[in-house]
Structure formats: structure tokens, C-alpha cells
Amino acid sequence: MSTILISPPDLSALILSEPTVVIDTRNPESYAAGHIPGAVNLHEIFTFLATSTPEGYAELRAKFADAFGKAGLSGNETAVIYEQSMNSGFGQSCRGYFLLTFLGYPKIKVLHGGFAAWEAAGLPVTTAVPEPKAVTFPVDEAAGAVIIDAAAMLSAVEDPAVAKLDVRDVDEWIGESSSPYGKDFCPRKGRIPGAKWIEWYRMMKPTAEGPRFKSAPEILAECATVGISPETPVYLYCFKGARASNTFLALKEAGVKDVKMYFGSWNEWSRDPALPIEEGHPAAATA
């Protein structure tokens, strides 16, 4: 049974039974058109680009501690994050889960199936905008160990015991595009040397109700296709840490014990010409 994913009926009951802060990560237009009653809109969970320097981490920590505090998270409430559906927002609700994990927040849930599942369940929707009371968000800096920087990823390139897991879309993996925002958004196309690839969509499967995460055995089976076991240290990356957050949640739920995120991801790595990349089609690169 999932400790992180929550169904719409269970969320509806949770809201009535204990202190809960619901956070909508969709764009402001979608939020304004209708959202879960009481939900606070925090689209920057998805849009904010981080750099893996001490200054970048400090900015990331300060920015989201402030944003989550203004949303009403004091440590006593359960934070529930949602997006439109699990495959339509590049993992943005899971990015919220990862950011809260990075900050050390103790109680975090992700709405499984997103807002689409909430609507499909016939649960109430509103356009009313709440006015949460700002509180002090509790930061546990030790929790920041789930993030690695470019230097740590570079060291891992030479360490075959660490799985460097690329979860980007296939056109990015094979070097045809540099990002989801356009083929030439970043200055270089390719992969981090030695990376393994599991496209992030593979952590989910279609159901009659829309995409849902696979079971733990199914996720471990996907991992096994690239030699990853529950004991394998895994360093994740994508473009900016959203799709990789979807995979981070999946791997943690499946029992992979040591999972860390290179949050700067390809957006950062590709912009530093001193960092090595593999270019061209992977089949050609390994031939």
C-alpha cells in the first residue's frame, strides 16, 4: 500500500479529518477555471530552474520554504500536491513532492491521478481562491542530502557502481532534442556518459481512469531491464528535475534504497562545455 500516493476519495476524507494543505501545481489559468476546494496555486513548483551550487541550493531552499510557509505548511499539516493528470504535466506534482522531501517536510502526499481523477470521482470543484494564513515552514537542512550537484554526478560518471539514470523523453535521450521546450533550447544535445535510460512514462501504465503508477514489482521489473536492483545507488536526472521526480517517487515506493536527484539536470549540465557528454544515437555511441 502506498505511503505517498493518495486517491481522490481518501483525500476528500483526509481534508475533513485532519489539518491538510492542498497545493495545485497547474498554471494559473487552469487553477482559475476550477480547482479542489481550499487548494493553493503554486505553479512555480514546476517552472523554477535550479542550479547545483551552494548559492543555488540556498536560493531553492529559501524560495520554497517561503512559498510553502505562505501556503500554510507549518509541519503539523499533511501537504497534498496535485497536477492535471500523472502524464500531462511532466511530473510537476512529483516535483512538489521532491521539493518538500528536499526541505525535510514530514507529511507529504501526491494525489494519484491528479485533478482529472478528482473530477472523474464527482468530487467538488470551485473557483473560490483561499486566503491561507502564512506560517513558518520548518526546514531540515539534513534532508537536502537527496540532491547531488554536478560535481557529484561527474564523479559518478567514473563509478560503474552508481546507476546514472536518464528518464527524459526518447528524442532527448537519442540526441535529437535538447529539451521539452524545443530542440535547441540548450546548447548541447546528448546524454551524461554512462547513463542508463528508462523513459519516465514507463513508471506508469494506462488504466480506464487514466495513467497510474505501476506496482512496486512492476517498477522493479522496469529497473531490472537496465541492471538496477533495490540495492543499486541511483542518481536521477531529466531536464529540470520534474520527470525525474516522478521516477524518484516510483523508485522510493518500490523500495530502491539509495536514490538521489541531480536536480540541475540536463538544463545545467549541457550549458557547461567542461562537462562531458555522449552525442549521437546511443546505438552508434556504444557500437
PDB file of N, CA and C in Angstrom, residues 47-52 56-57 60 95 240 263-265 267-268:
ATOM      1  N   THR A  47       7.977  25.485 -12.591  1.00  0.00           N
ATOM      2  CA  THR A  47       8.729  26.353 -13.502  1.00  0.00           C
ATOM      3  C   THR A  47      10.108  26.751 -13.006  1.00  0.00           C
ATOM      4  N   PHE A  48      10.332  26.738 -11.699  1.00  0.00           N
ATOM      5  CA  PHE A  48      11.591  27.263 -11.161  1.00  0.00           C
ATOM      6  C   PHE A  48      12.772  26.394 -11.575  1.00  0.00           C
ATOM      7  N   LEU A  49      13.797  27.037 -12.146  1.00  0.00           N
ATOM      8  CA  LEU A  49      15.007  26.329 -12.557  1.00  0.00           C
ATOM      9  C   LEU A  49      16.085  26.496 -11.492  1.00  0.00           C
ATOM     10  N   ALA A  50      16.670  25.391 -11.079  1.00  0.00           N
ATOM     11  CA  ALA A  50      17.672  25.413 -10.016  1.00  0.00           C
ATOM     12  C   ALA A  50      19.060  25.177 -10.587  1.00  0.00           C
ATOM     13  N   THR A  51      20.062  25.709  -9.900  1.00  0.00           N
ATOM     14  CA  THR A  51      21.448  25.407 -10.223  1.00  0.00           C
ATOM     15  C   THR A  51      22.079  24.700  -9.031  1.00  0.00           C
ATOM     16  N   SER A  52      22.969  23.759  -9.322  1.00  0.00           N
ATOM     17  CA  SER A  52      23.513  22.944  -8.241  1.00  0.00           C
ATOM     18  C   SER A  52      24.826  23.526  -7.715  1.00  0.00           C
ATOM     19  N   GLY A  56      22.895  28.273  -5.353  1.00  0.00           N
ATOM     20  CA  GLY A  56      21.666  27.808  -5.985  1.00  0.00           C
ATOM     21  C   GLY A  56      20.806  27.013  -5.030  1.00  0.00           C
ATOM     22  N   TYR A  57      21.445  26.150  -4.229  1.00  0.00           N
ATOM     23  CA  TYR A  57      20.688  25.375  -3.243  1.00  0.00           C
ATOM     24  C   TYR A  57      20.090  26.281  -2.174  1.00  0.00           C
ATOM     25  N   LEU A  60      17.081  27.902  -3.694  1.00  0.00           N
ATOM     26  CA  LEU A  60      15.998  26.929  -3.815  1.00  0.00           C
ATOM     27  C   LEU A  60      15.330  26.695  -2.466  1.00  0.00           C
ATOM     28  N   ARG A  95       7.391  16.757  -8.584  1.00  0.00           N
ATOM     29  CA  ARG A  95       8.446  17.744  -8.306  1.00  0.00           C
ATOM     30  C   ARG A  95       8.138  18.469  -6.996  1.00  0.00           C
ATOM     31  N   LYS A 240      14.964  19.258 -15.864  1.00  0.00           N
ATOM     32  CA  LYS A 240      15.000  20.206 -14.745  1.00  0.00           C
ATOM     33  C   LYS A 240      14.485  19.595 -13.456  1.00  0.00           C
ATOM     34  N   PHE A 263      19.370  17.604  -9.559  1.00  0.00           N
ATOM     35  CA  PHE A 263      18.233  18.482  -9.826  1.00  0.00           C
ATOM     36  C   PHE A 263      18.542  19.500 -10.925  1.00  0.00           C
ATOM     37  N   GLY A 264      19.806  19.897 -11.068  1.00  0.00           N
ATOM     38  CA  GLY A 264      20.170  20.805 -12.152  1.00  0.00           C
ATOM     39  C   GLY A 264      19.946  20.180 -13.515  1.00  0.00           C
ATOM     40  N   SER A 265      20.144  18.857 -13.575  1.00  0.00           N
ATOM     41  CA  SER A 265      19.824  18.023 -14.733  1.00  0.00           C
ATOM     42  C   SER A 265      20.415  18.569 -16.036  1.00  0.00           C
ATOM     43  N   ASN A 267      19.471  20.732 -18.155  1.00  0.00           N
ATOM     44  CA  ASN A 267      19.463  22.185 -18.339  1.00  0.00           C
ATOM     45  C   ASN A 267      20.761  22.807 -17.851  1.00  0.00           C
ATOM     46  N   GLU A 268      21.320  22.275 -16.774  1.00  0.00           N
ATOM     47  CA  GLU A 268      22.577  22.787 -16.240  1.00  0.00           C
ATOM     48  C   GLU A 268      23.776  22.121 -16.916  1.00  0.00           C
TER      49      GLU A 268
END
